[in-house]
Amino acid sequence: MTLGQVLNDAVSLSVNDRLFLPFDEVWTLSTRCAVAAGDEHVAPGLEYAMLVSQVCDAVANAKAQKPDASPDMLLRALLFYYDHDAFIEF
């Protein structure tokens, strides 16, 4: 699974799950990641980044501002949320 797929499918994911990403690289739409309830089934090299509910919130906020938000805009919204614990303003 890639981060772009997670952003695209955010509304269909379980908000109780967690997003796992590699912390040794810059996150892009093609970054490999995992969505899981716990870390026992996560691929090596991936670490807990945030709750899927937070991903959904960042995506929903971006789409509320820009209904036609591109995948790059959704990524920017997620990264801003991760870095600032706040929603981006487009």
Tab-separated table of N, CA and C in Angstrom:
chain	number	residue	atom	x	y	z
A	1	MET	N	0.848	-1.168	0.000
A	1	MET	CA	0.000	0.000	0.000
A	1	MET	C	0.899	1.238	0.000
A	2	THR	N	0.429	2.284	-0.687
A	2	THR	CA	1.193	3.537	-0.696
A	2	THR	C	0.423	4.613	0.064
A	3	LEU	N	1.126	5.652	0.431
A	3	LEU	CA	0.489	6.764	1.131
A	3	LEU	C	-0.568	7.416	0.247
A	4	GLY	N	-0.324	7.485	-1.051
A	4	GLY	CA	-1.316	8.022	-1.977
A	4	GLY	C	-2.601	7.215	-1.959
A	5	GLN	N	-2.488	5.901	-1.882
A	5	GLN	CA	-3.676	5.041	-1.808
A	5	GLN	C	-4.435	5.278	-0.506
A	6	VAL	N	-3.713	5.448	0.576
A	6	VAL	CA	-4.351	5.718	1.871
A	6	VAL	C	-5.128	7.026	1.796
A	7	LEU	N	-4.518	8.064	1.240
A	7	LEU	CA	-5.201	9.348	1.136
A	7	LEU	C	-6.425	9.250	0.239
A	8	ASN	N	-6.310	8.518	-0.831
A	8	ASN	CA	-7.416	8.354	-1.771
A	8	ASN	C	-8.565	7.544	-1.158
A	9	ASP	N	-8.230	6.553	-0.348
A	9	ASP	CA	-9.229	5.646	0.218
A	9	ASP	C	-9.533	5.926	1.684
A	10	ALA	N	-9.139	7.080	2.184
A	10	ALA	CA	-9.239	7.370	3.621
A	10	ALA	C	-10.637	7.122	4.182
A	11	VAL	N	-11.671	7.504	3.454
A	11	VAL	CA	-13.026	7.373	3.985
A	11	VAL	C	-13.469	5.915	4.115
A	12	SER	N	-12.814	5.012	3.411
A	12	SER	CA	-13.209	3.600	3.490
A	12	SER	C	-12.379	2.812	4.510
A	13	LEU	N	-11.419	3.449	5.131
A	13	LEU	CA	-10.572	2.780	6.117
A	13	LEU	C	-11.199	2.869	7.507
A	14	SER	N	-10.863	1.946	8.355
A	14	SER	CA	-11.364	1.973	9.728
A	14	SER	C	-10.658	3.071	10.514
A	15	VAL	N	-11.436	3.970	11.095
A	15	VAL	CA	-10.853	5.084	11.850
A	15	VAL	C	-10.168	4.615	13.123
A	16	ASN	N	-10.389	3.362	13.493
A	16	ASN	CA	-9.730	2.815	14.689
A	16	ASN	C	-8.344	2.269	14.387
A	17	ASP	N	-7.996	2.157	13.101
A	17	ASP	CA	-6.684	1.652	12.718
A	17	ASP	C	-5.625	2.750	12.833
A	18	ARG	N	-4.395	2.333	12.630
A	18	ARG	CA	-3.263	3.255	12.715
A	18	ARG	C	-2.483	3.218	11.410
A	19	LEU	N	-1.857	4.339	11.081
A	19	LEU	CA	-1.030	4.459	9.881
A	19	LEU	C	0.431	4.304	10.273
A	20	PHE	N	1.135	3.450	9.546
A	20	PHE	CA	2.556	3.203	9.783
A	20	PHE	C	3.337	3.630	8.549
A	21	LEU	N	4.404	4.383	8.772
A	21	LEU	CA	5.229	4.923	7.689
A	21	LEU	C	6.708	4.735	8.015
A	22	PRO	N	7.570	4.792	7.002
A	22	PRO	CA	9.013	4.748	7.269
A	22	PRO	C	9.485	6.122	7.732
A	23	PHE	N	10.290	6.160	8.755
A	23	PHE	CA	10.780	7.441	9.262
A	23	PHE	C	12.181	7.764	8.749
A	24	ASP	N	12.695	6.931	7.846
A	24	ASP	CA	14.025	7.189	7.311
A	24	ASP	C	13.981	7.721	5.880
A	25	GLU	N	12.815	8.248	5.461
A	25	GLU	CA	12.693	8.825	4.124
A	25	GLU	C	11.623	9.913	4.122
A	26	VAL	N	11.667	10.746	3.102
A	26	VAL	CA	10.662	11.794	2.930
A	26	VAL	C	9.378	11.136	2.448
A	27	TRP	N	8.262	11.515	3.046
A	27	TRP	CA	6.991	10.920	2.676
A	27	TRP	C	6.442	11.557	1.405
A	28	THR	N	6.110	10.715	0.438
A	28	THR	CA	5.532	11.146	-0.825
A	28	THR	C	4.294	10.288	-1.096
A	29	LEU	N	3.612	10.563	-2.186
A	29	LEU	CA	2.448	9.760	-2.547
A	29	LEU	C	2.810	8.300	-2.787
A	30	SER	N	4.037	8.039	-3.200
A	30	SER	CA	4.454	6.664	-3.487
A	30	SER	C	5.149	5.976	-2.307
A	31	THR	N	5.217	6.623	-1.163
A	31	THR	CA	5.833	6.026	0.021
A	31	THR	C	5.039	4.799	0.458
A	32	ARG	N	5.752	3.709	0.692
A	32	ARG	CA	5.076	2.506	1.170
A	32	ARG	C	4.655	2.724	2.620
A	33	CYS	N	3.507	2.170	2.954
A	33	CYS	CA	2.984	2.319	4.300
A	33	CYS	C	2.090	1.140	4.627
A	34	ALA	N	1.554	1.146	5.833
A	34	ALA	CA	0.627	0.100	6.246
A	34	ALA	C	-0.444	0.712	7.128
A	35	VAL	N	-1.622	0.135	7.065
A	35	VAL	CA	-2.724	0.496	7.944
A	35	VAL	C	-3.085	-0.769	8.701
A	36	ALA	N	-3.046	-0.689	10.017
A	36	ALA	CA	-3.305	-1.876	10.833
A	36	ALA	C	-3.820	-1.452	12.204
A	37	ALA	N	-4.475	-2.392	12.873
A	37	ALA	CA	-4.993	-2.124	14.213
A	37	ALA	C	-3.866	-2.050	15.238
A	38	GLY	N	-2.833	-2.826	15.028
A	38	GLY	CA	-1.690	-2.846	15.933
A	38	GLY	C	-0.425	-3.035	15.132
A	39	ASP	N	0.706	-2.988	15.801
A	39	ASP	CA	1.970	-3.063	15.072
A	39	ASP	C	2.521	-4.474	14.940
A	40	GLU	N	1.764	-5.482	15.368
A	40	GLU	CA	2.281	-6.846	15.280
A	40	GLU	C	2.306	-7.386	13.855
A	41	HIS	N	1.538	-6.802	12.932
A	41	HIS	CA	1.495	-7.286	11.548
A	41	HIS	C	2.072	-6.275	10.563
A	42	VAL	N	2.863	-5.361	11.037
A	42	VAL	CA	3.382	-4.291	10.186
A	42	VAL	C	4.752	-4.692	9.644
A	43	ALA	N	4.991	-4.327	8.397
A	43	ALA	CA	6.258	-4.658	7.737
A	43	ALA	C	7.437	-4.002	8.449
A	44	PRO	N	8.586	-4.650	8.409
A	44	PRO	CA	9.789	-4.062	9.003
A	44	PRO	C	10.094	-2.700	8.377
A	45	GLY	N	10.559	-1.790	9.198
A	45	GLY	CA	10.924	-0.462	8.714
A	45	GLY	C	9.802	0.549	8.789
A	46	LEU	N	8.601	0.097	9.129
A	46	LEU	CA	7.471	1.006	9.259
A	46	LEU	C	7.171	1.225	10.734
A	47	GLU	N	6.911	2.477	11.089
A	47	GLU	CA	6.626	2.821	12.474
A	47	GLU	C	5.320	3.585	12.556
A	48	TYR	N	4.713	3.562	13.716
A	48	TYR	CA	3.456	4.274	13.929
A	48	TYR	C	3.637	5.766	13.644
A	49	ALA	N	2.741	6.322	12.828
A	49	ALA	CA	2.792	7.751	12.514
A	49	ALA	C	1.593	8.497	13.084
A	50	MET	N	0.390	7.960	12.854
A	50	MET	CA	-0.821	8.617	13.352
A	50	MET	C	-2.010	7.691	13.214
A	51	LEU	N	-3.103	8.092	13.827
A	51	LEU	CA	-4.343	7.347	13.706
A	51	LEU	C	-4.967	7.592	12.339
A	52	VAL	N	-5.655	6.601	11.822
A	52	VAL	CA	-6.354	6.771	10.548
A	52	VAL	C	-7.427	7.853	10.691
A	53	SER	N	-8.017	7.993	11.868
A	53	SER	CA	-9.007	9.061	12.077
A	53	SER	C	-8.391	10.434	11.835
A	54	GLN	N	-7.119	10.605	12.164
A	54	GLN	CA	-6.437	11.872	11.911
A	54	GLN	C	-6.196	12.067	10.418
A	55	VAL	N	-5.869	10.994	9.721
A	55	VAL	CA	-5.714	11.054	8.267
A	55	VAL	C	-7.039	11.494	7.649
A	56	CYS	N	-8.121	10.863	8.082
A	56	CYS	CA	-9.451	11.199	7.567
A	56	CYS	C	-9.800	12.659	7.840
A	57	ASP	N	-9.470	13.146	9.024
A	57	ASP	CA	-9.746	14.547	9.364
A	57	ASP	C	-8.978	15.498	8.459
A	58	ALA	N	-7.699	15.210	8.221
A	58	ALA	CA	-6.880	16.075	7.363
A	58	ALA	C	-7.405	16.071	5.931
A	59	VAL	N	-7.793	14.893	5.437
A	59	VAL	CA	-8.339	14.782	4.079
A	59	VAL	C	-9.681	15.497	3.992
A	60	ALA	N	-10.546	15.288	4.963
A	60	ALA	CA	-11.869	15.923	4.957
A	60	ALA	C	-11.752	17.441	4.995
A	61	ASN	N	-10.829	17.954	5.798
A	61	ASN	CA	-10.645	19.394	5.879
A	61	ASN	C	-10.144	19.954	4.551
A	62	ALA	N	-9.207	19.267	3.933
A	62	ALA	CA	-8.693	19.727	2.640
A	62	ALA	C	-9.797	19.729	1.587
A	63	LYS	N	-10.617	18.667	1.576
A	63	LYS	CA	-11.690	18.580	0.587
A	63	LYS	C	-12.819	19.559	0.873
A	64	ALA	N	-13.005	19.928	2.126
A	64	ALA	CA	-14.007	20.941	2.454
A	64	ALA	C	-13.592	22.303	1.884
A	65	GLN	N	-12.288	22.553	1.913
A	65	GLN	CA	-11.776	23.814	1.367
A	65	GLN	C	-11.683	23.767	-0.152
A	66	LYS	N	-11.247	22.637	-0.666
A	66	LYS	CA	-11.030	22.446	-2.105
A	66	LYS	C	-11.654	21.113	-2.510
A	67	PRO	N	-12.935	21.098	-2.895
A	67	PRO	CA	-13.584	19.839	-3.246
A	67	PRO	C	-12.854	19.042	-4.327
A	68	ASP	N	-12.124	19.720	-5.178
A	68	ASP	CA	-11.377	19.047	-6.240
A	68	ASP	C	-9.893	18.906	-5.882
A	69	ALA	N	-9.606	18.795	-4.583
A	69	ALA	CA	-8.218	18.707	-4.113
A	69	ALA	C	-7.481	17.567	-4.809
A	70	SER	N	-6.314	17.876	-5.324
A	70	SER	CA	-5.485	16.877	-5.999
A	70	SER	C	-4.807	15.980	-4.959
A	71	PRO	N	-4.294	14.841	-5.391
A	71	PRO	CA	-3.536	13.993	-4.470
A	71	PRO	C	-2.369	14.744	-3.809
A	72	ASP	N	-1.705	15.611	-4.566
A	72	ASP	CA	-0.604	16.388	-3.984
A	72	ASP	C	-1.097	17.326	-2.887
A	73	MET	N	-2.277	17.909	-3.074
A	73	MET	CA	-2.848	18.784	-2.050
A	73	MET	C	-3.206	17.990	-0.799
A	74	LEU	N	-3.738	16.790	-0.993
A	74	LEU	CA	-4.067	15.947	0.158
A	74	LEU	C	-2.806	15.570	0.921
A	75	LEU	N	-1.739	15.287	0.203
A	75	LEU	CA	-0.467	14.982	0.859
A	75	LEU	C	0.035	16.195	1.637
A	76	ARG	N	-0.020	17.366	1.024
A	76	ARG	CA	0.395	18.587	1.728
A	76	ARG	C	-0.428	18.795	2.994
A	77	ALA	N	-1.736	18.540	2.910
A	77	ALA	CA	-2.612	18.691	4.070
A	77	ALA	C	-2.221	17.721	5.178
A	78	LEU	N	-1.934	16.480	4.802
A	78	LEU	CA	-1.549	15.482	5.796
A	78	LEU	C	-0.214	15.834	6.437
A	79	LEU	N	0.762	16.215	5.640
A	79	LEU	CA	2.080	16.571	6.180
A	79	LEU	C	1.993	17.785	7.090
A	80	PHE	N	1.187	18.765	6.711
A	80	PHE	CA	1.003	19.951	7.549
A	80	PHE	C	0.379	19.544	8.884
A	81	TYR	N	-0.640	18.702	8.819
A	81	TYR	CA	-1.286	18.237	10.047
A	81	TYR	C	-0.284	17.487	10.928
A	82	TYR	N	0.508	16.625	10.322
A	82	TYR	CA	1.496	15.860	11.089
A	82	TYR	C	2.519	16.785	11.762
A	83	ASP	N	2.999	17.766	11.016
A	83	ASP	CA	4.046	18.657	11.526
A	83	ASP	C	3.539	19.691	12.526
A	84	HIS	N	2.285	20.140	12.361
A	84	HIS	CA	1.790	21.280	13.146
A	84	HIS	C	0.598	20.961	14.039
A	85	ASP	N	0.073	19.738	13.955
A	85	ASP	CA	-1.118	19.372	14.710
A	85	ASP	C	-2.232	20.395	14.466
A	86	ALA	N	-2.350	20.792	13.204
A	86	ALA	CA	-3.351	21.780	12.797
A	86	ALA	C	-3.685	21.547	11.342
A	87	PHE	N	-4.821	22.080	10.931
A	87	PHE	CA	-5.230	21.927	9.543
A	87	PHE	C	-4.623	23.023	8.677
A	88	ILE	N	-4.277	22.656	7.459
A	88	ILE	CA	-3.718	23.595	6.499
A	88	ILE	C	-4.823	24.515	5.977
A	89	GLU	N	-4.457	25.724	5.602
A	89	GLU	CA	-5.383	26.620	4.933
A	89	GLU	C	-4.906	26.788	3.499
A	90	PHE	N	-5.765	26.386	2.558
A	90	PHE	CA	-5.426	26.521	1.151
A	90	PHE	C	-5.865	27.883	0.634
